[in-house]
Coordinates of C-alpha atoms in Angstrom, one line a residue:
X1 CA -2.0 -71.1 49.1
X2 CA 1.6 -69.5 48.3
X3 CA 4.1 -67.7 50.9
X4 CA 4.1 -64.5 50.8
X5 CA 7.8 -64.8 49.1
X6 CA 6.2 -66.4 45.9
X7 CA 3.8 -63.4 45.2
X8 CA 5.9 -60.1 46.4
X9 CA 9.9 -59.8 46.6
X10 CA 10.1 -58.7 50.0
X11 CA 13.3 -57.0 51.8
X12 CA 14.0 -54.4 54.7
X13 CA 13.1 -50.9 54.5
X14 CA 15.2 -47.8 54.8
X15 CA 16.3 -48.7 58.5
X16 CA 15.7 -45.0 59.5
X17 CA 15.7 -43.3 63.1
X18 CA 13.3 -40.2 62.5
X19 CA 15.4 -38.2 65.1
X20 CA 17.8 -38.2 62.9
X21 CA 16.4 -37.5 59.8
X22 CA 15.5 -34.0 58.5
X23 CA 11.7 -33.4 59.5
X24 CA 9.7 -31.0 56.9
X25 CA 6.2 -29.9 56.2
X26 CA 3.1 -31.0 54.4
X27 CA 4.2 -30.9 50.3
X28 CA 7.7 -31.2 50.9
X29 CA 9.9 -34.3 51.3
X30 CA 8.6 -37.8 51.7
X31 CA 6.3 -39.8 54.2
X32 CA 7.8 -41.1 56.9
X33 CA 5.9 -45.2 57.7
X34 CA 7.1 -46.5 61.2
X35 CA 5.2 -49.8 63.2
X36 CA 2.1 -47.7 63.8
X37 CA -1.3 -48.9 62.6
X38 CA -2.8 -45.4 62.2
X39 CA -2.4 -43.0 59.6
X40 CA -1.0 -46.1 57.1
X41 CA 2.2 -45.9 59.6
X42 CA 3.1 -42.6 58.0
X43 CA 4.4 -40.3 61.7
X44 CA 6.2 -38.0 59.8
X45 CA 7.5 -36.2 56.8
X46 CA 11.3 -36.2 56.0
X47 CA 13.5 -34.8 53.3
X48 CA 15.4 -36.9 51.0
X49 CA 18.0 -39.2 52.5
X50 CA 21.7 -38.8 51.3
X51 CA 22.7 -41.7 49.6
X52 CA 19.0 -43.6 50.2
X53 CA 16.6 -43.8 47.4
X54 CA 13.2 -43.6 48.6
X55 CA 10.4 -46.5 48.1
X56 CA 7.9 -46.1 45.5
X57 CA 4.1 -45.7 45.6
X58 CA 2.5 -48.7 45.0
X59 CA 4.5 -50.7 47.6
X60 CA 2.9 -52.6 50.8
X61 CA 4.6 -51.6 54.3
X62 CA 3.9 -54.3 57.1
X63 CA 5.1 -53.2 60.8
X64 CA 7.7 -56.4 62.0
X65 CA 7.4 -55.1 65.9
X66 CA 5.1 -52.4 67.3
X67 CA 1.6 -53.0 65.9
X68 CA 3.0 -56.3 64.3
X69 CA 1.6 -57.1 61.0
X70 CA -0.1 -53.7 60.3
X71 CA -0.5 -53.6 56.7
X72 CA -1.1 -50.1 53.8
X73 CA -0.6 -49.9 50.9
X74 CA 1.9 -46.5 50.4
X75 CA 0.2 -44.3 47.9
X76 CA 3.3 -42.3 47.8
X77 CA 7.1 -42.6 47.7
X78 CA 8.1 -43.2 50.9
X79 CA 11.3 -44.0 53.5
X80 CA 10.3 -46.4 56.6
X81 CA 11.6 -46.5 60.6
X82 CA 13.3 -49.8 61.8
X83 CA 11.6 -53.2 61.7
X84 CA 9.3 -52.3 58.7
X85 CA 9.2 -54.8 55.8
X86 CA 8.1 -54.0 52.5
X87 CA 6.5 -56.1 49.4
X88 CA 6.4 -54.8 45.6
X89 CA 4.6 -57.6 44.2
X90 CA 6.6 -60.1 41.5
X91 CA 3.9 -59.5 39.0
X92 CA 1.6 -56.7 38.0
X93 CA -1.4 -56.3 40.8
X94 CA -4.5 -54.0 40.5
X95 CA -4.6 -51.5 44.2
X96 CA -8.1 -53.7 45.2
X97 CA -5.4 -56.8 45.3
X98 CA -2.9 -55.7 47.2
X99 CA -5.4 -54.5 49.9
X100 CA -6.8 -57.8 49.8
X101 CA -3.5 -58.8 50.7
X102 CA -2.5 -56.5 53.2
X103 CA -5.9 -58.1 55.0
X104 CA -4.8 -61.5 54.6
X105 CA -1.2 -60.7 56.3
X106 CA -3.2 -58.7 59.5
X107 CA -5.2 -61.7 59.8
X108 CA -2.1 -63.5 61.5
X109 CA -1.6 -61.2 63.5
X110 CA -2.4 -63.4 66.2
X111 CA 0.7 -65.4 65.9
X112 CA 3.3 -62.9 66.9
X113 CA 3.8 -60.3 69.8
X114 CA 6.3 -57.8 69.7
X115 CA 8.0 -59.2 73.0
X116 CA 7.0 -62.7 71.9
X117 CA 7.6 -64.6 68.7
X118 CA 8.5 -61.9 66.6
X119 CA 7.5 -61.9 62.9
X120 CA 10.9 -61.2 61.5
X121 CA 11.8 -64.5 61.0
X122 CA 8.6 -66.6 59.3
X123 CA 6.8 -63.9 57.7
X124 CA 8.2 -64.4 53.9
X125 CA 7.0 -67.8 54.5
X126 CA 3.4 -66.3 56.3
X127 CA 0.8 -69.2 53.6
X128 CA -1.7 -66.5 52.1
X129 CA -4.0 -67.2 48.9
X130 CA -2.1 -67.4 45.4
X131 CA -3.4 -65.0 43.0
X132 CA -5.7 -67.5 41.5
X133 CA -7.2 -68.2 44.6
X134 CA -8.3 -64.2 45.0
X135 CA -12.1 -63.9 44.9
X136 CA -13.2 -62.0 41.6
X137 CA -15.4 -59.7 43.3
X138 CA -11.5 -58.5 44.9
X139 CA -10.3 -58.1 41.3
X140 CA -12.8 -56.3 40.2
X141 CA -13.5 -54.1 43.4
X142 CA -13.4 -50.2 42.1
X143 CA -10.7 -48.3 44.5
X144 CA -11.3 -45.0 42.8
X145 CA -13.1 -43.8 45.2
X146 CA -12.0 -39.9 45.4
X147 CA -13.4 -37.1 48.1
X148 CA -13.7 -33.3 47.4
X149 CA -10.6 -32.5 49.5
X150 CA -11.6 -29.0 49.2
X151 CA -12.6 -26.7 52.4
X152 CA -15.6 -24.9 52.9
X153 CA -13.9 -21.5 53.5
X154 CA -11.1 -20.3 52.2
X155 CA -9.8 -18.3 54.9
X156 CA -7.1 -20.0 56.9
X157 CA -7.4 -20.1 60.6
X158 CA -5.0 -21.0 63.5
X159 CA -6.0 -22.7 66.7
X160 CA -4.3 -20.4 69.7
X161 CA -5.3 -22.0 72.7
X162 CA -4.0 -19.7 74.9
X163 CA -7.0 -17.1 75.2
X164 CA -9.4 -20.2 75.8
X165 CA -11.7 -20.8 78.6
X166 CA -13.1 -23.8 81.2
X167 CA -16.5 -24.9 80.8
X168 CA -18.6 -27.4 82.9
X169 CA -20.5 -30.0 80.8
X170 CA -23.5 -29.4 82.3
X171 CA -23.1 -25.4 81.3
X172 CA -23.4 -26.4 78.0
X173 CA -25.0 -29.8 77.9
X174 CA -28.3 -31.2 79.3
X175 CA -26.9 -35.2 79.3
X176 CA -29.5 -38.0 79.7
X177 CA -28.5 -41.6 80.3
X178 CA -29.2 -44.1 77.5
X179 CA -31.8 -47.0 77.9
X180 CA -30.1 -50.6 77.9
X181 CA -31.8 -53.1 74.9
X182 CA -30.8 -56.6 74.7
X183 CA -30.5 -58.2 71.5
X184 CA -33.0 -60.8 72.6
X185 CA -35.6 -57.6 72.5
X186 CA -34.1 -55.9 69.5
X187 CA -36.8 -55.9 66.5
X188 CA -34.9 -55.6 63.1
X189 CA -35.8 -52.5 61.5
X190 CA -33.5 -49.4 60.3
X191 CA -33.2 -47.0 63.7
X192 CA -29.6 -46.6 64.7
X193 CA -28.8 -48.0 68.2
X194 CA -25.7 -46.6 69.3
X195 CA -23.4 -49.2 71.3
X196 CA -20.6 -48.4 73.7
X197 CA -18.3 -48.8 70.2
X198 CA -15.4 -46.6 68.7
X199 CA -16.1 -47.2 65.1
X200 CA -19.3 -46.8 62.8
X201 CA -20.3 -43.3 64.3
X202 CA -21.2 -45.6 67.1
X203 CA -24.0 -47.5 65.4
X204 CA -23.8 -51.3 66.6
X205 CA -27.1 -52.2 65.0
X206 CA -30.5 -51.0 63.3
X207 CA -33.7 -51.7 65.2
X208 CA -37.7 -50.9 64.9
X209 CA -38.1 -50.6 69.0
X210 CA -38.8 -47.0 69.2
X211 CA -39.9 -46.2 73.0
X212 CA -36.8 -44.5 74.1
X213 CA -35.5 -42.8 71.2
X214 CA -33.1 -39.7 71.2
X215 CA -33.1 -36.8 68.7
X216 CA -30.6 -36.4 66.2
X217 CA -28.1 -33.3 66.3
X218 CA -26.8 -34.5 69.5
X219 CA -23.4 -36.1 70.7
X220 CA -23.3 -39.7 71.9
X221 CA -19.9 -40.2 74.6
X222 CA -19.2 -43.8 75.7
X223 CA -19.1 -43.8 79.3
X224 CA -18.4 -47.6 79.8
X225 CA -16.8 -49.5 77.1
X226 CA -14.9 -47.6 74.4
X227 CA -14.9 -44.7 77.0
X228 CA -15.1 -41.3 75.5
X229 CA -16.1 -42.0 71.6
X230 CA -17.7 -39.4 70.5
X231 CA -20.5 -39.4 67.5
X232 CA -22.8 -36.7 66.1
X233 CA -26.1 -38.3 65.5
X234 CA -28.3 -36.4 62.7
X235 CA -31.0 -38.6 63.2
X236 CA -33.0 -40.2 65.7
X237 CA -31.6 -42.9 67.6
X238 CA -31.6 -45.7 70.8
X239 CA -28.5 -45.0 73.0
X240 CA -27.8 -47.9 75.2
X241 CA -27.1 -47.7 78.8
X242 CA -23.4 -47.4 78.7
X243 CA -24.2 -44.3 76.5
X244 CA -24.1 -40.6 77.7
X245 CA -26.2 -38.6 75.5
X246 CA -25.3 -34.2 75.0
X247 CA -28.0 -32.4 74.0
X248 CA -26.7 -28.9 73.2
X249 CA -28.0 -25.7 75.4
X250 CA -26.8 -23.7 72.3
X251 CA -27.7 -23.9 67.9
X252 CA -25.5 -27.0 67.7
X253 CA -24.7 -27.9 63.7
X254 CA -22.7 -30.5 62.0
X255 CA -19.3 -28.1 62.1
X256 CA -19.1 -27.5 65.5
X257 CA -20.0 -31.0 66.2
X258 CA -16.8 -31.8 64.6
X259 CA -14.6 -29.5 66.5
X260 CA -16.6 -30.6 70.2
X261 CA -16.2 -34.3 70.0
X262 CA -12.3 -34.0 69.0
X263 CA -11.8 -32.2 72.1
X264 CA -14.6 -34.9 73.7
X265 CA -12.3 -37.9 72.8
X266 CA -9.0 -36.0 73.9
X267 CA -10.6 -36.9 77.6
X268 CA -10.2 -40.6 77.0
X269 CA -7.1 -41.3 78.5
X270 CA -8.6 -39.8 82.4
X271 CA -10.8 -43.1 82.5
X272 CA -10.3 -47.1 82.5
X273 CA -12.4 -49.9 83.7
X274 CA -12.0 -48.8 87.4
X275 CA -12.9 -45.0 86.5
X276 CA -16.3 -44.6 84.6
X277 CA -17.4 -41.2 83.0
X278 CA -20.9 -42.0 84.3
X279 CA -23.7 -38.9 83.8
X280 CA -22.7 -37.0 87.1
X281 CA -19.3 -37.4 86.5
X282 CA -19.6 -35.8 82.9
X283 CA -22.2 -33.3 84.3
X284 CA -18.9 -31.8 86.3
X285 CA -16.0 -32.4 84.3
X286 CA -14.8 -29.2 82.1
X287 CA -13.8 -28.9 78.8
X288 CA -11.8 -26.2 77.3
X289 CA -13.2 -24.4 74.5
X290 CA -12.7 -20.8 72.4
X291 CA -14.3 -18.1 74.5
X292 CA -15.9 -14.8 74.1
X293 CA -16.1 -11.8 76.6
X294 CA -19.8 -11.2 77.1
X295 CA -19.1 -9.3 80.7
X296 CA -16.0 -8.3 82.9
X297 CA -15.1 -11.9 84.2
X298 CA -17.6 -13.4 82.1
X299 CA -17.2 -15.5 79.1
X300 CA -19.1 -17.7 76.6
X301 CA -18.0 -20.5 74.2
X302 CA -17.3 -19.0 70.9
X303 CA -19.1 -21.2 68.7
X304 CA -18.5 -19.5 65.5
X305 CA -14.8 -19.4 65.6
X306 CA -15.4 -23.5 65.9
X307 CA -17.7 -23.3 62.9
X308 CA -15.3 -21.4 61.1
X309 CA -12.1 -23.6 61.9
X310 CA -13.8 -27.1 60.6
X311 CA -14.9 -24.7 57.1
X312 CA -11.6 -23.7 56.3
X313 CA -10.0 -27.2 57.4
X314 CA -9.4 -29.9 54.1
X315 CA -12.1 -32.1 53.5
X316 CA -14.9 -30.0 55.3
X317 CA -16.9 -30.1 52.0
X318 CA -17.6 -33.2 52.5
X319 CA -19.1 -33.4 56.0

């Protein structure tokens, strides 16, 4: 084991308050990394600080308050917020080693709190592995792993809100309640059973039980746990019990899918432990979507204009 000091030369970063730096757009300026643990920390784009030289790419940015410890590796040059911290290592490292690193440095996370024993003080000494100690398969992990950034459409669309419409759920949605498994019962196999989580599209396990399966092109919403994750399932699946399951009264596909549960998730902050978005409850909420005039005073969910808005977004080639 070595402190962190003895692998990476590690200082303060750019000390910055973003309201009063110069915000730009997307392609201009330089990120912006504050203590958040989304997005690698980036908030913001700024332009170039008079009389501050930027960091460069490459470098590790680890959040001292905030979401303490949060960890990226900046892919490019950068400024940071206050109470950011960052690491160039001492010696040449390959990308794979530095996110094994910025791993081992979340995994103390534990010790500090941001109104508690802050990490300012001990973290050059933090004891992570020394280089040697890195496990091969790390070293020669390939990171190249590139996406088709382009869009689907080339036509560029803007979201105007303002002409939108209420919907119930239940309008749009027949919803059926998912059917609790234990893991005592669960028979290894390679079904999806969709848990009450907010990561892996939802899938918590793969099973062979197959008496109370869903179809796929549907949407799975937490109603208990991880309350309003949203998943499109393609194939067929178990849902448990703390599981809402949409299936669509209209030609749901893959696109609008995309655009539904965005909105779906956007609903998570109307319900906690004491408030559950049980199956009547969703049945009756509404959701706000693009609408088409069908009739005076009558209006449908344009589904095409939420096709067409995922296609011409970045990345929609590769959904």
């Amino acid at each position: 084991m070595n402190r962190l000091d003895e692998i990476f030369y590690i200082r303060y970063g750019s000390q910055l308050d973003l309201n009063k730096c110069e915000i730009c757009g997307v392609g201009e300026g330089y990120n912006f990394v504050n203590r958040s643990n989304a997005n690698c920390g980036v908030s913001s784009r700024i332009l170039r600080v008079e009389k501050k030289e930027p960091f460069k790419a490459g470098s590790i940015t680890v959040a001292m308050g905030g979401s303490v410890l949060s960890s990226f590796v900046q892919q490019e040059d950068f400024y940071t917020g206050q109470n950011v911290k960052v690491l160039v290592p001492l010696k040449e490292m390959s990308l794979s080693e530095k996110l094994f690193y910025c791993q081992c440095i979340e995994a103390n996370r534990f010790r500090f709190s941001t109104f508690g024993r802050e990490a300012n003080y001990t973290f050059d000494s933090l004891l992570v592995p020394s280089r040697d100690e890195v496990p091969p398969k790390i070293k020669k992990a390939n990171t190249d792993l590139s996406f088709n950034s382009k869009s689907l459409s080339e036509t560029k669309i803007k979201l105007n809100t303002s002409n939108w419409k209420w919907f119930r759920y239940d309008e749009i949605f027949e919803i059926k309640k998912g059917k609790r498994l234990t893991k005592a019962d669960m028979q290894d196999g390679n079904i999806p059973y969709i848990g009450a989580i907010d990561s892996n599209n939802g899938i918590s396990a793969y099973i062979s039980n197959d008496e109370h399966l869903h179809q796929g092109n549907t949407i799975t919403v937490s109603y208990n746990g991880s309350i309003a994750e949203a998943f499109y399932q393609t194939t067929k699946f178990w849902a448990t019990d703390d599981v809402n399951v949409l299936y669509p009264k209209f030609t749901l596909n893959r696109y609008i899918a995309m655009f539904l549960i965005t909105l779906i998730h956007r609903e998570k902050y109307r319900f906690n432990y004491g408030r559950k978005w049980d199956k009547e409850l969703m049945e009756a909420s509404l959701i706000k979507l693009p609408a088409v005039k069908i009739a005076p005073n009558e209006y449908e969910p344009d589904w095409q204009f939420m096709e067409d808005y995922i296609k011409s977004l970045p990345y929609s080639s590769c959904l």
